[in-house]
CSV table of C-alpha atoms in Angstrom, one decimal:
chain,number,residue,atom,x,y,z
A,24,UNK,CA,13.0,-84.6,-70.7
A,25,UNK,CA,10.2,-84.9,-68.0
A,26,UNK,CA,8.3,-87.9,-68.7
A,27,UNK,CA,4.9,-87.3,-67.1
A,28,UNK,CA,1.7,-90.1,-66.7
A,29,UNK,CA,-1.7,-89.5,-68.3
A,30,UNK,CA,-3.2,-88.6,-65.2
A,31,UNK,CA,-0.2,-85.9,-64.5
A,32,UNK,CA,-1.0,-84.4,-67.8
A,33,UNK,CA,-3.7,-83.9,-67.4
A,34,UNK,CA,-3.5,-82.5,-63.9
A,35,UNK,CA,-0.8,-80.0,-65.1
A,36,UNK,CA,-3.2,-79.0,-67.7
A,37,UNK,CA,-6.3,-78.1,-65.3
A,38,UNK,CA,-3.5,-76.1,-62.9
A,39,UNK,CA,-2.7,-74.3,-66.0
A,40,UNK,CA,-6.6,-73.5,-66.4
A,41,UNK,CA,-6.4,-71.9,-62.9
A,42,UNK,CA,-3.7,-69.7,-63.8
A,43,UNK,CA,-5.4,-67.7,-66.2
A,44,UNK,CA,-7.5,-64.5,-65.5
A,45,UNK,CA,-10.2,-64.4,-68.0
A,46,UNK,CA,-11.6,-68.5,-69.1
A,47,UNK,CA,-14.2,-68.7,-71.7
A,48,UNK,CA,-16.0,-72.0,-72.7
A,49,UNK,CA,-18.8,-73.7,-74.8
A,50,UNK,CA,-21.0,-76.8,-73.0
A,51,UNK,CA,-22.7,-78.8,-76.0
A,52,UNK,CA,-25.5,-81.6,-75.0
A,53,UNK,CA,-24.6,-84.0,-77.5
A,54,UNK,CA,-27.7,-85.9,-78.1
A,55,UNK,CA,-31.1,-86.3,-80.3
A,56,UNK,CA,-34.8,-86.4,-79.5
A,57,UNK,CA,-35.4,-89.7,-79.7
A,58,UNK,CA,-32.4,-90.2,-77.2
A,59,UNK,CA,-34.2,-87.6,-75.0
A,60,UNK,CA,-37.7,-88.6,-75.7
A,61,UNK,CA,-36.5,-92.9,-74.8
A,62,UNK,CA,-34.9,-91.1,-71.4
A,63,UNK,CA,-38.1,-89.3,-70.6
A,64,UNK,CA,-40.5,-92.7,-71.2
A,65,UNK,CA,-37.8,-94.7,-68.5
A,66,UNK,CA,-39.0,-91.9,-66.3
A,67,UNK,CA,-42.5,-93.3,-66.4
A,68,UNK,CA,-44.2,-89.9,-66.4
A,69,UNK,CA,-48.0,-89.9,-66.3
A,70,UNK,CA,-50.1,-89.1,-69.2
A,71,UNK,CA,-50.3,-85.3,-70.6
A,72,UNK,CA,-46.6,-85.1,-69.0
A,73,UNK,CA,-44.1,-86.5,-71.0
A,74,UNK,CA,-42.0,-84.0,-72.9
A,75,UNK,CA,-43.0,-82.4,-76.0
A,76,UNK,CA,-41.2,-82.9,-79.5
A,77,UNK,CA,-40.5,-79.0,-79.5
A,78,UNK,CA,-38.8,-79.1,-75.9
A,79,UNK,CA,-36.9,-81.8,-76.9
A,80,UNK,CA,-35.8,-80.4,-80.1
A,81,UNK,CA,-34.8,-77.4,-78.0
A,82,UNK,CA,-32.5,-79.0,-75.3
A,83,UNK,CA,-31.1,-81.5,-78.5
A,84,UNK,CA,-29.2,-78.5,-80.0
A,85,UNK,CA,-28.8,-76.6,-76.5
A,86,UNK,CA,-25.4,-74.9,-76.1
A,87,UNK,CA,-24.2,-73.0,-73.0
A,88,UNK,CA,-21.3,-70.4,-73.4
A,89,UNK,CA,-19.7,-68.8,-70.2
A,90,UNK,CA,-16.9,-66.5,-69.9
A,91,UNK,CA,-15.7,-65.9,-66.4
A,92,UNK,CA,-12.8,-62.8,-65.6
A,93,UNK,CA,-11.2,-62.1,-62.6
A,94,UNK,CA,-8.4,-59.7,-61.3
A,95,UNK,CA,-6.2,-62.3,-60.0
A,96,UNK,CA,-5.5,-65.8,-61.5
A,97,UNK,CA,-8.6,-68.2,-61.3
A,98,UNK,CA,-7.4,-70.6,-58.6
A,99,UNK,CA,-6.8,-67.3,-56.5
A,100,UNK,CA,-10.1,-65.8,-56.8
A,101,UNK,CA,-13.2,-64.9,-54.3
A,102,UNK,CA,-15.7,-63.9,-55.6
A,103,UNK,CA,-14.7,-60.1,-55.1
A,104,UNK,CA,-12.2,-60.5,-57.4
A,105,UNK,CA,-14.7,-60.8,-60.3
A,106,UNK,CA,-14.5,-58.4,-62.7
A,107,UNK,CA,-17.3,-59.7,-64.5
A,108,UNK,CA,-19.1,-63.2,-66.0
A,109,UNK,CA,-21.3,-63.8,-68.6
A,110,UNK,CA,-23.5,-66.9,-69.8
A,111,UNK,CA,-25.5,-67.4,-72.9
A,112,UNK,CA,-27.8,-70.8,-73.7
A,113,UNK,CA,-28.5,-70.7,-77.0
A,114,UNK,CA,-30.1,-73.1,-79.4
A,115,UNK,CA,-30.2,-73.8,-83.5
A,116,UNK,CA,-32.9,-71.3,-84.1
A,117,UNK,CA,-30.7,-68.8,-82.1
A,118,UNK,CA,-30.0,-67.4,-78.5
A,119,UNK,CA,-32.5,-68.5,-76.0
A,120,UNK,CA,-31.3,-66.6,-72.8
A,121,UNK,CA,-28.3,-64.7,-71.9
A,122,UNK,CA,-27.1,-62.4,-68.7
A,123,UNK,CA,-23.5,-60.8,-68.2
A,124,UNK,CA,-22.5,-59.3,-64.5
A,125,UNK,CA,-20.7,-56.4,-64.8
A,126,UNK,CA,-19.9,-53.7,-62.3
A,127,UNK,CA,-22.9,-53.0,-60.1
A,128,UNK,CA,-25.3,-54.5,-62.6
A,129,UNK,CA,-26.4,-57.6,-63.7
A,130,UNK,CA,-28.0,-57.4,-67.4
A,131,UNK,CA,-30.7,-60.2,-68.7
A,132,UNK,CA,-31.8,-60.9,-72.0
A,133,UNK,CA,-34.5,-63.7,-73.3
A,134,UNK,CA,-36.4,-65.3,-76.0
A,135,UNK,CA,-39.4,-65.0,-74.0
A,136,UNK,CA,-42.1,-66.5,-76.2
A,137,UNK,CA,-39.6,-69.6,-77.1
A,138,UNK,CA,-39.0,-70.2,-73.4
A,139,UNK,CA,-43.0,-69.6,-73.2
A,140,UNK,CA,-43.6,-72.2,-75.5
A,141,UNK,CA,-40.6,-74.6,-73.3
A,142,UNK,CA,-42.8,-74.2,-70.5
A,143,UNK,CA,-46.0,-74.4,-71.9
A,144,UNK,CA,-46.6,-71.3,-70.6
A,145,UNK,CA,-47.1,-68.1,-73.1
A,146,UNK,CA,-46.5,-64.6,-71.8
A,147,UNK,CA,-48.8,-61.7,-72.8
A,148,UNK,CA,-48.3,-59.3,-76.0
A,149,UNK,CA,-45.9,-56.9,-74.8
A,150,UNK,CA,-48.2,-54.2,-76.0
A,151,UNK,CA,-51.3,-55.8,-73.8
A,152,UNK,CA,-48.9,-54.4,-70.4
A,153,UNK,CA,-50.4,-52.1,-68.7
A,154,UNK,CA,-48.0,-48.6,-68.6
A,155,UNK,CA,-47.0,-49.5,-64.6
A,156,UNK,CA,-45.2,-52.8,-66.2
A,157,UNK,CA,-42.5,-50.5,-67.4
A,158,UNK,CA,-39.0,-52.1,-68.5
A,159,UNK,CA,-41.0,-55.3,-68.4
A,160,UNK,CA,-42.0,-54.7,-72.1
A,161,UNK,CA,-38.9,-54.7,-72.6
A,162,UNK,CA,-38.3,-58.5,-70.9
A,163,UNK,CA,-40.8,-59.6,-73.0
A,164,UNK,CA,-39.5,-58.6,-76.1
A,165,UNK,CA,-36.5,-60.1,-75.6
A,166,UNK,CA,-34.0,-56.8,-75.0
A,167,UNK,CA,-31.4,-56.2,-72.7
A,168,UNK,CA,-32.6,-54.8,-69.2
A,169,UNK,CA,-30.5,-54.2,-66.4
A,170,UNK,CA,-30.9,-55.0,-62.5
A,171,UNK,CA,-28.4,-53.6,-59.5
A,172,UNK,CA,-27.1,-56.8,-58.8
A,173,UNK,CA,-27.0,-55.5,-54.9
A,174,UNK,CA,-30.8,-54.8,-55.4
A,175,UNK,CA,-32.0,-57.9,-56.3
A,176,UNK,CA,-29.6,-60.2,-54.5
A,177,UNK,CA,-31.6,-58.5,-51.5
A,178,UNK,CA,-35.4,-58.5,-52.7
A,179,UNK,CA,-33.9,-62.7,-53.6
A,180,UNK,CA,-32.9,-62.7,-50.0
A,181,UNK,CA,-36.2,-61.3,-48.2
A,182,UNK,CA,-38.2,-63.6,-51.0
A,183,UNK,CA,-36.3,-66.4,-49.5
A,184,UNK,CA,-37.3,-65.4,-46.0
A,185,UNK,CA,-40.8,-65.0,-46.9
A,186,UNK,CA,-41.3,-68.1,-47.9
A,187,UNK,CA,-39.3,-69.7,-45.0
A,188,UNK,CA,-36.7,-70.8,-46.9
A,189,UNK,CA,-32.5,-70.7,-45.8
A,190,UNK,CA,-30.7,-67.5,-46.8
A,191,UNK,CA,-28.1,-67.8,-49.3
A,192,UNK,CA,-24.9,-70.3,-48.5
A,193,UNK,CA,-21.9,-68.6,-47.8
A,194,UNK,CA,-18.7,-69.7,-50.2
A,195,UNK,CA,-16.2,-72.1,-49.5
A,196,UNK,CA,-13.1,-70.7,-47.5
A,197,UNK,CA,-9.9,-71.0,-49.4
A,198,UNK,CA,-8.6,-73.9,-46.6
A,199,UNK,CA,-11.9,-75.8,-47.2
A,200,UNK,CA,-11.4,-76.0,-50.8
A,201,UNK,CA,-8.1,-77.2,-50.4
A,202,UNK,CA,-9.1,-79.7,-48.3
A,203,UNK,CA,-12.1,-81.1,-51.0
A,204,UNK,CA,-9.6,-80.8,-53.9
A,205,UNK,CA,-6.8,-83.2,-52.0
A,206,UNK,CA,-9.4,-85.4,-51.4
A,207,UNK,CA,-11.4,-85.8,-54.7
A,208,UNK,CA,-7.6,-85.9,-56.1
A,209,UNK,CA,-7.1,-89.0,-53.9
A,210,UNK,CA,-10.4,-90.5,-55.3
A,211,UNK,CA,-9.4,-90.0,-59.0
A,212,UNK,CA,-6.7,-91.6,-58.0
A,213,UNK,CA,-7.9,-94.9,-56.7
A,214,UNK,CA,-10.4,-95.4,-58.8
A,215,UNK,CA,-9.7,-93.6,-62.3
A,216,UNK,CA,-7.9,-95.4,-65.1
A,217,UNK,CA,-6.1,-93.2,-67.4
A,218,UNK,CA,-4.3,-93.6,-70.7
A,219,UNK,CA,-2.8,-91.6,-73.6
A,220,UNK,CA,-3.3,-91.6,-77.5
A,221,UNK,CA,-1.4,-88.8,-79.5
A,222,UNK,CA,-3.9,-86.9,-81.4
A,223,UNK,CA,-1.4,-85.4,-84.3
A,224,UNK,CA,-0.4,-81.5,-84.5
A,225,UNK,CA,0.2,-80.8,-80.8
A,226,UNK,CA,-2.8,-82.2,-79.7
A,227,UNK,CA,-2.8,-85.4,-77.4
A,228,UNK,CA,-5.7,-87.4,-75.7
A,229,UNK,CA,-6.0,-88.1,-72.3
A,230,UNK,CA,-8.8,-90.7,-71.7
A,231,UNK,CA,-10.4,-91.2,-68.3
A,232,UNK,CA,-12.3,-94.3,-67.6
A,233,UNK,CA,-14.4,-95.2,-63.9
A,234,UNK,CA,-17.3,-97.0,-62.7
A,235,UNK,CA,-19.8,-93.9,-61.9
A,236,UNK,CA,-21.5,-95.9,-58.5
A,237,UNK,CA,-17.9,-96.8,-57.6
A,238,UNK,CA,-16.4,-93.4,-58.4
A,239,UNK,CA,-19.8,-91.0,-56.6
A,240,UNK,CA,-19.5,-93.5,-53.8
A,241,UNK,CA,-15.9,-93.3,-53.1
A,242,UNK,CA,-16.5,-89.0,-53.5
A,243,UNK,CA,-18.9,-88.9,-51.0
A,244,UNK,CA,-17.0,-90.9,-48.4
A,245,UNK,CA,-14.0,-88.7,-48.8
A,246,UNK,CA,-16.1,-85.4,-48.8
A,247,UNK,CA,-18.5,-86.6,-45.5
A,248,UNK,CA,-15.8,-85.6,-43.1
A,249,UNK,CA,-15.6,-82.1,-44.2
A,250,UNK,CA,-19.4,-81.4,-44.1
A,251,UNK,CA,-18.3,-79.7,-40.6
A,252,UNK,CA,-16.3,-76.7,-43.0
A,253,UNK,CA,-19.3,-76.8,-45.5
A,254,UNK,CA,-21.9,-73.8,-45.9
A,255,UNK,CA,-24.9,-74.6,-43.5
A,256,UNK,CA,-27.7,-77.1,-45.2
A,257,UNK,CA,-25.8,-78.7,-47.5
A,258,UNK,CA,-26.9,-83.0,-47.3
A,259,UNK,CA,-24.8,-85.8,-48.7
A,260,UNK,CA,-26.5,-88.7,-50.2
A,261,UNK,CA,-26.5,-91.4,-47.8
A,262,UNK,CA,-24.8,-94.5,-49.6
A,263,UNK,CA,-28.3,-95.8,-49.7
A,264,UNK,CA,-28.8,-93.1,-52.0
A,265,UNK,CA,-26.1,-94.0,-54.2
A,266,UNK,CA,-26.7,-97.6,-54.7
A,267,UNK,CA,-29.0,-96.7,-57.1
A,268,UNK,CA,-26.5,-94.9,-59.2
A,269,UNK,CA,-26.2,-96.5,-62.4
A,270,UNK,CA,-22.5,-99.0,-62.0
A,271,UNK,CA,-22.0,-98.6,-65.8
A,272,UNK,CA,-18.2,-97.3,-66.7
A,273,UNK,CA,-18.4,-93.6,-67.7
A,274,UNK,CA,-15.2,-92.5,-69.9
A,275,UNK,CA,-14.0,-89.2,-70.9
A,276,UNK,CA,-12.0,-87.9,-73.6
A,277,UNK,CA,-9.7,-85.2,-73.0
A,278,UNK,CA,-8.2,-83.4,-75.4
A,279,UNK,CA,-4.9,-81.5,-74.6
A,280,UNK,CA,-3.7,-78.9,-77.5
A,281,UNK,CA,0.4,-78.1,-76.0
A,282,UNK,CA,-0.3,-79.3,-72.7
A,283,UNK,CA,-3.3,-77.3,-72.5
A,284,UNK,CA,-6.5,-78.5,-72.0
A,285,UNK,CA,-8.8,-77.5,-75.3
A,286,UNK,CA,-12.0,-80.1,-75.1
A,287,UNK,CA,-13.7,-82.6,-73.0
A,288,UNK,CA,-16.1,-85.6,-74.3
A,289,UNK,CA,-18.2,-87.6,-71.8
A,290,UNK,CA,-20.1,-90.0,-73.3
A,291,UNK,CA,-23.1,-90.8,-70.7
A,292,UNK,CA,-25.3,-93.0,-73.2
A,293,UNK,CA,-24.1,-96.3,-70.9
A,294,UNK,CA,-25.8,-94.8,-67.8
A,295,UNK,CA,-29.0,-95.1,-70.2
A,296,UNK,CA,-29.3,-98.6,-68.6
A,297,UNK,CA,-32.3,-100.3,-70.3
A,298,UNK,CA,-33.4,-96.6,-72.0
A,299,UNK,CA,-33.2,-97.1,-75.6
A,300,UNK,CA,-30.4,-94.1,-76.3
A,301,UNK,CA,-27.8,-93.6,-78.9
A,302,UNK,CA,-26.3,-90.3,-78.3
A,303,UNK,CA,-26.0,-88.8,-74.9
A,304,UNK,CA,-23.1,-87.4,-73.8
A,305,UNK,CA,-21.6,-83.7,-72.9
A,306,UNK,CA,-19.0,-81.8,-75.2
A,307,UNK,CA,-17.2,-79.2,-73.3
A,308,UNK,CA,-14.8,-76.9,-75.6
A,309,UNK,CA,-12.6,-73.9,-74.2
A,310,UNK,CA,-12.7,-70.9,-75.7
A,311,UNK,CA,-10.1,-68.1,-76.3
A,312,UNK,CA,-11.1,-65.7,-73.0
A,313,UNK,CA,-13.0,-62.9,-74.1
A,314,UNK,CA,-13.7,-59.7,-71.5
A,315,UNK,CA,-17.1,-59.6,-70.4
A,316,UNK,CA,-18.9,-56.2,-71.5
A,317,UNK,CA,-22.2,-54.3,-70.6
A,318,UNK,CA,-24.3,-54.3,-73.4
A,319,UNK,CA,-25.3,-50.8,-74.8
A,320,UNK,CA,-28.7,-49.5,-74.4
A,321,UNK,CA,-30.3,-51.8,-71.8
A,322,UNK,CA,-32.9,-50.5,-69.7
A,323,UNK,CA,-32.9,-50.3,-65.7
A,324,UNK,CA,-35.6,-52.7,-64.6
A,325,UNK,CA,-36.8,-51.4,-61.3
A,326,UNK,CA,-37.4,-54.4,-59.0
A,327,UNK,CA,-38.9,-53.0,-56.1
A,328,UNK,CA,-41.2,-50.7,-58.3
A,329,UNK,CA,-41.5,-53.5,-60.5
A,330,UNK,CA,-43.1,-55.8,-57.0
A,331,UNK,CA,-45.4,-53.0,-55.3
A,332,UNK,CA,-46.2,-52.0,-58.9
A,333,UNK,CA,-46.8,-54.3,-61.9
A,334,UNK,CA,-46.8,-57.7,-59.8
A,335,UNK,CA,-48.6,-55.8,-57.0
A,336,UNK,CA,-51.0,-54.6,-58.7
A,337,UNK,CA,-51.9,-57.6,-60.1
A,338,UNK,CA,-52.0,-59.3,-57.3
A,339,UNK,CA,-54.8,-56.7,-55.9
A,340,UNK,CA,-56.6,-57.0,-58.7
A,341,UNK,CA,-56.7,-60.8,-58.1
A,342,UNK,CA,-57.6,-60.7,-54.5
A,343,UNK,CA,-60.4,-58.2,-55.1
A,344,UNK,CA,-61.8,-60.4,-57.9
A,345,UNK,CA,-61.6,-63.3,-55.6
């Protein structure tokens, strides 16, 4: 019998991830609001900006589920392959935001007055629109509308070069990626230490443990001669940068269920530094793959009608109040 390292476990188990067509899994921010509300005093914000209990009771218990299906097997895939994706954040009181692309649509739903109240910014009564706002009554009371993903991925694009901003990055090429993955694999490497702890019925712990300056530093280095192959306008930090990068050791658990990988625990409260935290860390769970669906009944949101309408409108109306 095979008898395989901690660190080949668990790379066997992340090759097996990419041989799968449909991946579904949960992101948990494992942490309290008086974790979060410590982090945000380190910050040093001025007065009147420090975050609210509410917001920080909101990201405490913030989950985000994604499901992601392709035509071919995940480590084959472009992004033409995609059959369809779907992410939902939701939260203890219930779903905060969700959107699925399917086909040649892309379909949005939101809690509009709880992420009104995130922001500190409340939307109007749905029933105060005027009739040109059309399937934006809709948005705002939190339904499903849908958007040709083609459509807006073009008014994005001409918003972009309004504004003066770069157009969209192209993807990686499949020779590029290769080339990132040897070398982060190289890194891990060096610099990770791994060990096993078996976990009972089938399941088995793969532990990862690295110094996170030592670790992003090390990255970086390996990644800068490959910023020639990278999309236009992506920087590097300079190792400058990085020295400020917290040197704490950063471990995570991984949790294999038959070789396959079933959960992920990072416990980040160390990078805390002087902060007064006692839970911070991220909880990543895979899920059974479920196929992404359009959701019945959602209404076509208009987005150029929508901008030389409602939002045009509206912006007349300001400019001749001016």
């Amino acid at each position: 019998m095979e008898q395989l390292s901690a660190g080949q476990k668990l790379d066997r188990a992340f090759e097996e991830l990419g041989k799968k067509k449909t991946l579904s899994f949960e992101l948990d921010l494992d942490t309290d609001v008086a974790s979060l509300k410590a982090l945000d005093a380190k910050s040093d914000p001025a007065p009147g900006d420090e975050i609210p209990e509410h917001v920080a009771e909101l990201l405490s218990g913030a989950k985000i589920s994604v499901t992601v299906q392709s035509k071919k097997p995940l480590d084959e895939s472009g992004e033409k392959d995609l059959l369809g994706t779907a992410l939902k954040v939701s939260t203890p009181d219930g779903e905060l935001a969700e959107y699925r692309v399917i086909g040649d649509f892309t379909y949005v739903r939101a809690d509009m007055a709880a992420m009104g109240e995130m922001t500190g910014s409340p939307l109007p009564d749905a029933d105060d629109l005027p009739p040109e706002a059309g399937a934006m009554k809709d948005v705002i009371e939190g339904k499903w509308v849908k958007i040709n993903t083609k459509e807006m991925e073009k008014v994005t694009g001409e918003s972009r070069k309004a504004r003066g901003g770069p157009a969209p990055a192209p993807s990686l090429d499949a020779k590029t990626q290769k080339k990132l993955v040897k070398a982060l694999r190289g890194v891990i490497a060096r610099e990770v230490k791994f060990k096993t702890a078996d976990g009972g019925n089938g399941t088995e712990h793969v532990t990862a443990t690295a110094p996170l300056r030592t670790l992003v530093t090390e990255l970086f280095g390996e990644i800068r001669p490959l910023v020639k192959d990278l999309p236009p306008g992506v920087e590097l930090p300079t190792d400058k940068d990085l020295k400020e990068a917290p040197d704490a050791k950063v471990t995570a658990d991984f949790t294999l269920k038959n070789g396959e990988l079933s959960q992920v625990e990072v416990d980040l409260a160390e990078l805390a530094e002087s902060a007064k935290v006692k839970k911070l860390g991220l909880t990543l769970r895979m899920r059974e793959g479920i196929k992404p669906t359009a959701p019945a009944g959602a209404t076509k949101l208009d987005l150029d009608k929508l901008m030389n309408g409602f939002f045009g409108g509206a912006a007349m109306s300001d400019a001749e109040s001016a």
